[in-house]
Amino acid sequence: MKSVNTIVDRRDGKLVMAHFYVAFIALAIGGLAGLLQTLVRSGKFELPSWTGYYQILTIHGVVLGLVLTTFFIMGFQLALVSKTSGTLTAKQRKTGWIGFWTMTVGTVMAAVMILMNEASVLYTFYAPLQAHALFYIGLTLVVVGSWIDGAALIMAYASWRKANPGKPSPLLTFMAMVNTLMWIVATIGVAATVLFQLLPWSLGLVERVDVLVSRTLFWYFGHPLVYFWLLPAYMAWYAIVPKIIGGKIFSDSLARMSFILFLLFSIPVGFHHQLTEPGIDPAWKFLQVVLTFLVVIPSLMTAFSLFATFEMYGRSKGATGLFGWLKKLPWGDARFVVPFIGMLAFIPAGAGGLVNASHQLNQVVHNTIWVTGHFHLTLATSVVLTFFGISYWLVPHLTGRVLTKAMNKLAIIQGVVWAIGMTFMSGAMHAAGLLGAPRRSSFSTYGGSEQAMEWIPYQVAQAVGGSILFLGIILMLYIFINLAFFAPKGEEEFPVGEVSDAAEKTPMVFENWKLWIGITVLLILFAYTIPFIDMIENAPIGSKGYKFF
């Protein structure tokens, strides 16, 4: 795969950096809220009277889970397409800016409502907890803005295909397309529940809301949201890290196949988040659990492909023995080391995911803080560390600066600090969850309950881990500001891997979007139509809105 540009056009770079500025502001705000949460849960710290636990919990979840990720991913994908498929046209760039400003306005609206304590509904904004209408409108604008950003990406892809008939698209552009299409299909669910249920309900146009329908539409979106976060990390692992280490991509076809499988199997699996909910027939839950386990296949394909790349590189440098190739990897390069820590974290994270998705094991951990620990291993370690690793080279590339030796060293320290903090925090969350400690709860001894006393040492360990993680956030923000504004001027490489000479030729079937979108739609209809009709036919009267905090 040959790249079109040596450097990303400065005009495209400004658009990408605008997305990144919002993402890293979100990291600062959400990180502070996360630190306060862990301190409160330890029982050693009380919040001031003008704020509440569930208000900062909502800030933490919305700002990091939705704002940081969506802005970073859209910015990153715009950079990938500009690099590998050619500079964006004026129309495509303008579309990207409209998307950015729509998302930003929506973010500000939602944030103001949370800060005014009019939307302490957590990041899942589950009914019957009710937020102010402006919160729902703000979230809708974030989704619509991301669709407009996605339109810019699709336009760029279409113009490349038109100019290069019969050729497979550049791998990174193809990956960005799959992720964008998956996001657009998935967000239809959350847009539907907000526009047709939550917004009229919050405006007082209807008195009650069907909670089961609302949650089902949310999780139709909520699980592919996880893969929307994860796939950009996979893009870096598959196609960028090989170039950084000096190796080659193991297989272009394997990478494309794994992304197509994510598109097919990531959406019709939302019921595995609803295994304990009444109103859904167990047979349909079972079907979606089976489909969930199919998502394991592209993850294992990714693990195989990555470590095959690492081993091939090590052997080419003369490594011998079973693990001799490990010594040959560039352990002094933050662009490799930090994403590699993320890859390692994904091993226990993936195993925890299998536990969550299994009907029987889910009964043990459902709604315990185990789930939060799993979430912090997947998103807050594997994905976020890879995003940091991307930032170390992409930010200076876009700003015309370089990653200095001092910043590279500090970046490695930052990755290690993050890994230590998360080991404490996520490890304690997993352990406390197995003892029955609930999620989404502030500090409580539950009236001196003996069982609750067992959880407190783990909650103190979470506060220790959270404090170390906050130090990691401060380091990351310092590095980002340096690379954006103060690092020496120069040219930083945009590493795009080339496919191994031994790899098979890429078949054109991967570019057949009618086929892949058609299969995706069929799977969604198969998994959701009958249970959804059942929910509506047997709907209860619905719930009024509640504001507890």
XYZ file of C-alpha atoms in Angstrom:
549
model
C 0.000 0.000 0.000
C 1.609 3.259 -1.092
C 0.715 6.536 0.552
C -0.363 9.405 -1.659
C 1.047 12.289 0.369
C 4.334 12.570 2.244
C 2.658 14.958 4.678
C -0.980 15.696 5.429
C -2.081 19.001 3.850
C -1.941 21.834 6.423
C -5.611 22.722 5.799
C -6.637 19.128 6.564
C -4.264 19.202 9.539
C -6.094 22.195 11.037
C -9.404 20.328 10.808
C -7.915 17.260 12.503
C -6.252 19.330 15.240
C -9.551 21.136 15.966
C -11.030 17.715 16.777
C -7.996 16.848 18.916
C -8.165 20.082 20.956
C -11.735 19.268 22.032
C -10.745 15.642 22.740
C -7.879 16.611 25.053
C -9.929 19.274 26.857
C -12.422 16.442 27.461
C -9.571 14.280 28.804
C -8.695 16.963 31.372
C -12.292 17.530 32.556
C -13.333 13.875 32.520
C -10.100 12.779 34.187
C -10.593 15.209 37.070
C -14.178 13.952 37.532
C -12.871 10.364 37.550
C -10.293 11.177 40.231
C -12.969 12.771 42.442
C -15.165 9.684 42.018
C -12.505 7.256 43.202
C -11.673 9.513 46.176
C -15.358 9.691 47.186
C -15.776 5.920 46.862
C -12.814 5.367 49.197
C -14.777 7.033 52.014
C -11.834 9.355 52.766
C -13.102 12.378 50.826
C -16.354 14.327 50.630
C -17.459 16.481 47.703
C -18.297 20.153 48.342
C -21.995 20.906 48.855
C -22.449 22.497 45.402
C -21.835 19.254 43.515
C -22.909 15.645 43.867
C -21.453 12.208 43.191
C -23.849 11.366 40.349
C -23.200 14.728 38.703
C -19.440 14.042 38.474
C -20.149 10.429 37.491
C -22.204 11.745 34.551
C -19.432 14.225 33.606
C -16.827 11.444 33.700
C -18.865 9.042 31.561
C -20.240 11.464 28.980
C -17.063 13.514 28.531
C -14.646 10.570 28.290
C -16.925 7.863 26.873
C -18.653 9.980 24.237
C -16.877 13.337 23.699
C -13.166 12.403 23.910
C -13.631 9.281 21.808
C -15.902 10.684 19.080
C -13.781 13.793 18.496
C -10.470 11.900 18.532
C -11.709 9.110 16.258
C -13.280 11.416 13.678
C -10.139 13.575 13.630
C -7.871 10.526 13.307
C -9.936 9.027 10.483
C -9.900 12.332 8.576
C -6.088 12.331 8.893
C -5.870 8.721 7.644
C -8.041 9.394 4.588
C -6.193 12.637 3.761
C -2.863 10.793 4.006
C -3.685 7.586 2.129
C -6.366 8.675 -0.381
C -5.177 12.199 -1.136
C -5.841 15.679 0.226
C -9.485 16.445 0.943
C -11.280 18.639 -1.592
C -12.619 22.037 -0.465
C -16.145 20.546 -0.323
C -15.032 17.554 1.759
C -13.061 19.795 4.144
C -16.012 22.176 4.518
C -18.270 19.194 5.320
C -15.743 18.138 7.985
C -15.802 21.623 9.558
C -19.624 21.668 9.606
C -19.538 18.278 11.345
C -16.965 19.525 13.862
C -18.932 22.649 14.810
C -22.217 20.735 15.037
C -20.578 18.251 17.433
C -18.978 21.059 19.439
C -22.236 22.994 19.876
C -23.977 19.779 20.959
C -21.193 18.999 23.437
C -21.432 22.474 25.015
C -25.240 22.188 25.330
C -25.037 18.785 27.026
C -22.139 19.918 29.262
C -23.986 23.041 30.465
C -26.997 20.923 31.448
C -24.780 18.492 33.389
C -22.980 21.371 35.158
C -26.374 22.883 36.096
C -27.303 19.478 37.595
C -30.166 19.182 35.109
C -28.804 15.964 33.586
C -27.312 13.699 36.271
C -28.410 10.618 34.338
C -24.974 8.939 33.847
C -23.440 8.194 30.478
C -26.126 5.630 29.582
C -28.898 8.219 30.327
C -31.259 5.363 31.177
C -34.956 6.139 31.463
C -36.789 6.610 33.800
C -34.009 8.984 34.999
C -34.953 12.200 33.223
C -32.658 14.982 31.994
C -33.418 18.468 30.668
C -34.495 18.528 27.013
C -31.370 20.543 26.063
C -29.186 17.621 27.212
C -30.932 15.282 24.772
C -30.808 17.902 21.993
C -27.069 18.363 22.668
C -26.399 14.619 22.410
C -28.428 14.487 19.198
C -26.259 17.262 17.715
C -23.097 15.315 18.643
C -24.443 12.292 16.756
C -25.617 14.369 13.760
C -22.239 16.167 13.663
C -20.459 12.814 13.598
C -22.660 11.771 10.654
C -21.614 14.937 8.787
C -17.948 14.146 9.557
C -18.643 10.631 8.310
C -20.127 12.063 5.100
C -16.809 13.866 4.452
C -14.965 10.535 4.838
C -17.402 8.697 2.547
C -17.096 11.459 -0.092
C -13.294 11.182 -0.006
C -13.480 7.376 -0.323
C -15.956 7.618 -3.225
C -13.764 10.079 -5.124
C -10.730 7.763 -4.681
C -12.725 4.779 -5.996
C -13.906 6.826 -8.972
C -10.323 7.777 -9.834
C -9.008 4.202 -9.298
C -11.571 1.745 -10.723
C -10.876 -1.939 -10.137
C -8.286 -1.348 -7.416
C -8.694 -2.081 -3.699
C -8.775 1.140 -1.692
C -5.835 2.019 0.607
C -6.067 -0.177 3.721
C -6.380 2.658 6.252
C -9.047 4.408 4.161
C -10.966 1.117 3.913
C -10.761 0.652 7.705
C -11.993 4.212 8.329
C -14.911 3.495 5.970
C -15.930 0.318 7.825
C -15.839 2.106 11.182
C -17.814 5.069 9.834
C -20.511 2.845 8.300
C -20.792 0.805 11.506
C -21.150 4.033 13.508
C -23.862 5.438 11.210
C -25.909 2.200 11.335
C -25.492 1.887 15.119
C -26.326 5.494 16.016
C -29.728 5.175 14.315
C -30.785 3.368 17.519
C -29.760 6.086 19.951
C -31.100 8.807 17.623
C -34.471 7.001 17.534
C -34.823 6.690 21.312
C -33.794 10.325 21.882
C -35.960 11.868 19.148
C -39.090 9.729 19.507
C -39.038 8.837 23.206
C -36.798 10.869 25.521
C -37.117 14.316 23.934
C -40.962 14.435 23.791
C -41.002 12.969 27.327
C -38.575 15.573 28.729
C -40.526 18.384 27.026
C -43.729 17.169 28.709
C -45.411 16.266 25.390
C -45.901 12.716 26.691
C -46.158 11.741 30.343
C -44.605 8.266 30.240
C -41.804 6.417 28.465
C -41.414 2.703 27.639
C -38.210 1.878 29.537
C -37.560 -1.512 27.875
C -37.848 -0.091 24.338
C -35.589 2.814 25.320
C -32.892 0.535 26.757
C -33.099 -1.853 23.819
C -32.558 1.002 21.355
C -29.688 2.297 23.527
C -27.901 -1.077 23.573
C -28.501 -1.583 19.863
C -26.135 1.426 19.739
C -24.196 0.832 22.968
C -22.345 -2.317 22.023
C -21.142 -1.266 18.540
C -20.073 1.947 20.289
C -17.406 -0.221 21.971
C -16.124 -1.319 18.556
C -16.305 2.250 17.242
C -13.761 3.030 20.000
C -11.727 -0.109 19.399
C -11.394 -0.183 15.602
C -9.240 2.993 15.355
C -6.851 1.292 17.794
C -6.913 -1.753 15.500
C -6.145 0.545 12.539
C -2.992 1.674 14.323
C -2.073 -1.875 15.384
C -2.603 -3.412 11.928
C -1.253 -0.730 9.604
C 0.853 1.808 11.544
C 2.731 -0.076 14.292
C 4.361 -2.447 11.702
C 5.918 0.600 9.980
C 7.079 2.027 13.343
C 8.960 -1.180 14.222
C 10.410 -1.449 10.705
C 8.365 -4.499 9.693
C 5.552 -5.119 7.226
C 1.814 -5.772 7.497
C 1.285 -9.532 7.796
C -1.777 -9.634 5.514
C -3.879 -6.889 3.948
C -6.733 -9.353 3.275
C -6.795 -10.638 6.876
C -6.993 -7.068 8.194
C -9.905 -6.227 5.877
C -11.680 -9.490 6.707
C -11.490 -8.826 10.452
C -12.969 -5.334 9.981
C -15.830 -6.699 7.842
C -16.590 -9.273 10.570
C -16.791 -6.455 13.133
C -19.259 -4.649 10.863
C -21.426 -7.788 10.593
C -21.381 -9.003 14.187
C -21.010 -5.924 16.380
C -24.550 -4.535 16.046
C -27.059 -7.401 16.544
C -25.668 -8.240 20.005
C -27.152 -5.581 22.322
C -29.243 -8.057 24.333
C -26.140 -9.367 26.079
C -26.250 -6.082 28.042
C -29.873 -6.884 28.942
C -29.565 -10.506 30.070
C -31.212 -9.816 33.438
C -34.041 -7.686 32.031
C -37.577 -9.106 31.913
C -39.663 -8.575 28.780
C -37.155 -10.138 26.349
C -37.641 -13.795 25.431
C -34.628 -15.925 26.570
C -34.337 -17.462 23.085
C -33.537 -14.056 21.579
C -31.053 -13.350 24.364
C -29.393 -16.693 23.542
C -29.182 -15.822 19.829
C -27.485 -12.507 20.557
C -25.072 -14.154 23.010
C -24.038 -16.534 20.181
C -23.543 -13.569 17.820
C -21.514 -11.838 20.570
C -19.128 -14.787 20.761
C -18.646 -14.573 16.980
C -17.059 -11.126 17.552
C -14.246 -12.980 19.343
C -13.095 -14.330 15.954
C -11.873 -11.011 14.431
C -10.230 -10.141 17.773
C -8.270 -13.419 17.724
C -7.433 -12.810 14.033
C -6.033 -9.420 15.061
C -3.921 -10.912 17.853
C -2.546 -13.544 15.457
C -1.781 -10.974 12.747
C -0.030 -8.555 15.135
C 2.214 -11.093 16.797
C 2.968 -12.675 13.412
C 4.152 -9.216 12.272
C 6.311 -8.805 15.407
C 7.822 -12.295 15.070
C 8.515 -11.921 11.329
C 10.315 -8.639 12.042
C 12.347 -10.136 14.904
C 13.346 -13.191 12.869
C 14.416 -10.919 9.981
C 16.798 -9.257 12.447
C 18.365 -12.591 13.379
C 16.281 -13.503 16.449
C 16.368 -17.167 17.491
C 14.473 -19.250 20.039
C 10.773 -19.170 20.891
C 10.625 -15.570 22.161
C 13.948 -14.157 20.964
C 12.103 -11.819 18.578
C 10.727 -9.882 21.562
C 14.208 -8.473 22.266
C 14.416 -7.048 18.742
C 11.338 -4.818 19.112
C 12.000 -1.059 19.562
C 11.456 -0.776 23.326
C 12.845 2.766 23.352
C 10.193 4.135 20.952
C 7.045 5.487 22.658
C 5.111 5.226 19.378
C 5.433 1.431 19.740
C 5.693 0.863 23.504
C 2.535 2.726 24.572
C 0.191 0.999 22.055
C 1.910 -2.307 22.912
C 0.912 -1.888 26.586
C -2.623 -1.344 25.250
C -2.396 -4.598 23.249
C -1.319 -6.552 26.337
C -4.170 -5.036 28.385
C -6.605 -6.278 25.762
C -5.838 -9.917 26.669
C -7.447 -9.802 30.177
C -9.975 -7.240 28.863
C -11.134 -9.649 26.157
C -11.352 -12.525 28.654
C -13.532 -10.338 30.918
C -15.736 -9.558 27.938
C -16.416 -13.278 27.451
C -17.508 -13.456 31.095
C -19.875 -10.476 30.658
C -21.414 -11.947 27.504
C -21.953 -15.441 28.914
C -25.521 -15.867 30.186
C -24.555 -17.864 33.297
C -21.425 -15.933 34.313
C -23.174 -12.629 33.677
C -25.564 -13.437 36.551
C -22.584 -13.215 38.938
C -21.099 -9.932 37.702
C -24.113 -8.050 36.274
C -24.342 -4.503 37.677
C -21.291 -5.028 39.893
C -18.160 -2.901 39.661
C -16.523 -5.840 37.814
C -18.211 -4.436 34.673
C -16.670 -1.002 35.334
C -13.253 -2.645 35.746
C -13.690 -4.434 32.413
C -14.725 -1.170 30.760
C -11.587 0.552 32.070
C -9.361 -2.219 30.688
C -10.896 -2.053 27.207
C -11.620 1.632 26.585
C -9.474 3.338 29.206
C -6.380 1.185 28.637
C -6.260 -0.649 25.288
C -8.009 2.104 23.322
C -6.874 5.241 25.161
C -3.202 4.195 25.358
C -3.261 3.504 21.611
C -4.819 6.950 21.058
C -1.959 8.437 23.114
C 0.564 6.452 21.056
C -1.024 7.844 17.862
C -0.877 11.397 19.261
C 2.878 11.184 19.861
C 3.571 11.160 16.115
C 0.347 12.547 14.570
C 0.169 15.820 16.556
C 3.741 16.926 15.646
C 3.177 15.737 12.055
C 0.118 17.980 11.767
C 1.686 20.982 13.537
C 5.022 20.822 11.679
C 7.007 19.849 14.788
C 8.985 16.809 15.979
C 8.811 14.325 18.856
C 12.052 15.049 20.732
C 14.062 12.442 22.685
C 12.979 14.066 25.953
C 9.273 13.920 25.013
C 9.687 10.356 23.752
C 11.149 9.331 27.127
C 8.394 11.162 29.010
C 5.787 9.467 26.779
C 7.116 6.018 27.743
C 6.987 7.042 31.418
C 3.418 8.246 30.873
C 2.421 4.854 29.407
C 4.012 2.966 32.323
C 2.358 5.273 34.895
C -0.989 4.643 33.194
C -0.440 0.860 33.240
C 0.444 0.903 36.972
C -2.562 3.094 37.856
C -4.945 0.939 35.859
C -3.568 -2.286 37.354
C -4.451 -0.978 40.819
C -7.803 0.527 39.873
C -9.183 -2.018 37.411
C -7.761 -4.953 39.389
C -9.496 -3.725 42.549
C -12.739 -3.166 40.622
C -12.688 -6.737 39.265
C -11.985 -8.192 42.721
C -14.636 -6.092 44.491
C -17.153 -6.957 41.772
C -16.680 -10.665 42.446
C -17.467 -9.907 46.109
C -20.729 -8.250 45.022
C -19.755 -4.548 45.189
C -22.258 -2.562 43.066
C -21.387 -0.189 40.250
C -22.787 3.347 39.878
C -22.784 3.780 43.673
C -21.141 6.301 45.967
C -19.401 5.346 49.219
C -21.704 3.528 51.621
C -21.324 1.010 54.424
C -24.928 -0.073 53.832
C -25.821 0.355 57.505
C -22.640 -1.337 58.744
C -23.203 -4.453 56.611
C -20.444 -7.041 56.999
C -20.382 -7.688 53.247
C -19.995 -3.965 52.444
C -17.015 -3.776 54.837
C -15.226 -6.316 52.608
C -15.401 -3.896 49.684
C -13.819 -0.857 51.371
C -10.123 -1.909 51.090
C -10.688 -2.447 47.365
C -12.313 0.981 47.089
C -9.234 2.520 48.741
C -7.064 0.652 46.181
C -9.256 2.134 43.420
C -8.545 5.620 44.800
C -4.790 4.882 44.779
C -5.034 3.688 41.162
C -7.230 6.661 40.196
C -4.682 9.090 41.657
C -1.833 7.465 39.692
C -3.986 7.607 36.538
C -4.629 11.304 37.099
C -0.862 11.836 37.213
C -0.754 10.001 33.852
C -3.393 12.410 32.476
C -1.330 15.440 33.604
C 1.739 13.976 31.852
C -0.282 13.321 28.676
C -1.689 16.854 28.609
C 1.831 18.274 29.099
C 3.137 16.170 26.180
C 0.171 17.129 23.960
C 0.614 20.863 24.619
C 4.359 20.559 23.956
C 3.843 18.707 20.654
C 1.084 21.083 19.521
C 2.762 24.410 20.398
C 6.344 24.226 21.718
C 8.292 21.305 20.210
C 11.062 22.199 17.706
C 9.925 22.788 14.117
C 10.547 19.926 11.728
C 8.957 16.994 9.905
C 7.609 14.068 11.929
C 6.925 10.861 9.979
C 3.343 9.705 9.361
C 4.040 5.944 9.470
C 1.942 3.906 7.027
C 2.860 0.232 6.777
C 3.452 -1.695 3.571
C 2.097 -5.196 3.072
C 4.461 -8.170 3.289
C 5.710 -9.430 -0.087
C 4.525 -12.930 0.875
C 0.898 -11.809 1.453
C -1.884 -12.899 -0.879
C -3.397 -10.407 -3.349
C -6.369 -8.509 -1.871
C -9.678 -9.605 -3.470
C -12.074 -6.898 -4.611
C -15.042 -8.503 -2.808
C -14.147 -6.443 0.271
C -15.161 -3.281 -1.609
C -18.652 -4.673 -2.320
C -20.585 -2.486 0.130
C -24.003 -3.580 -1.130
C -23.111 -7.119 -0.029
C -21.691 -6.254 3.403
C -24.301 -3.635 4.344
C -27.020 -5.988 3.062
C -25.814 -8.859 5.299
C -25.515 -6.438 8.254
C -29.103 -5.236 7.788
C -30.381 -8.824 7.480
C -28.610 -9.845 10.702
C -30.056 -6.807 12.520
C -33.575 -7.548 11.262
C -33.194 -11.221 12.202
C -31.978 -10.414 15.722
C -34.340 -7.546 16.564
C -37.613 -7.592 14.553
C -39.615 -10.239 16.454
C -38.447 -9.270 19.973
C -39.122 -5.596 19.168
C -42.664 -6.325 17.938
C -43.145 -8.394 21.102
C -42.026 -5.474 23.299
C -44.426 -3.043 21.628
C -47.399 -5.455 21.579
C -46.947 -6.282 25.281
C -45.854 -2.816 26.391
C -46.656 -1.701 29.946
C -48.099 1.775 30.559
C -44.580 3.198 30.803
C -42.801 5.217 33.461
C -42.948 8.833 34.530
C -39.646 10.741 34.743
C -37.527 10.781 37.917
C -34.803 13.182 39.079
C -33.145 11.774 42.206
C -29.898 13.715 42.377
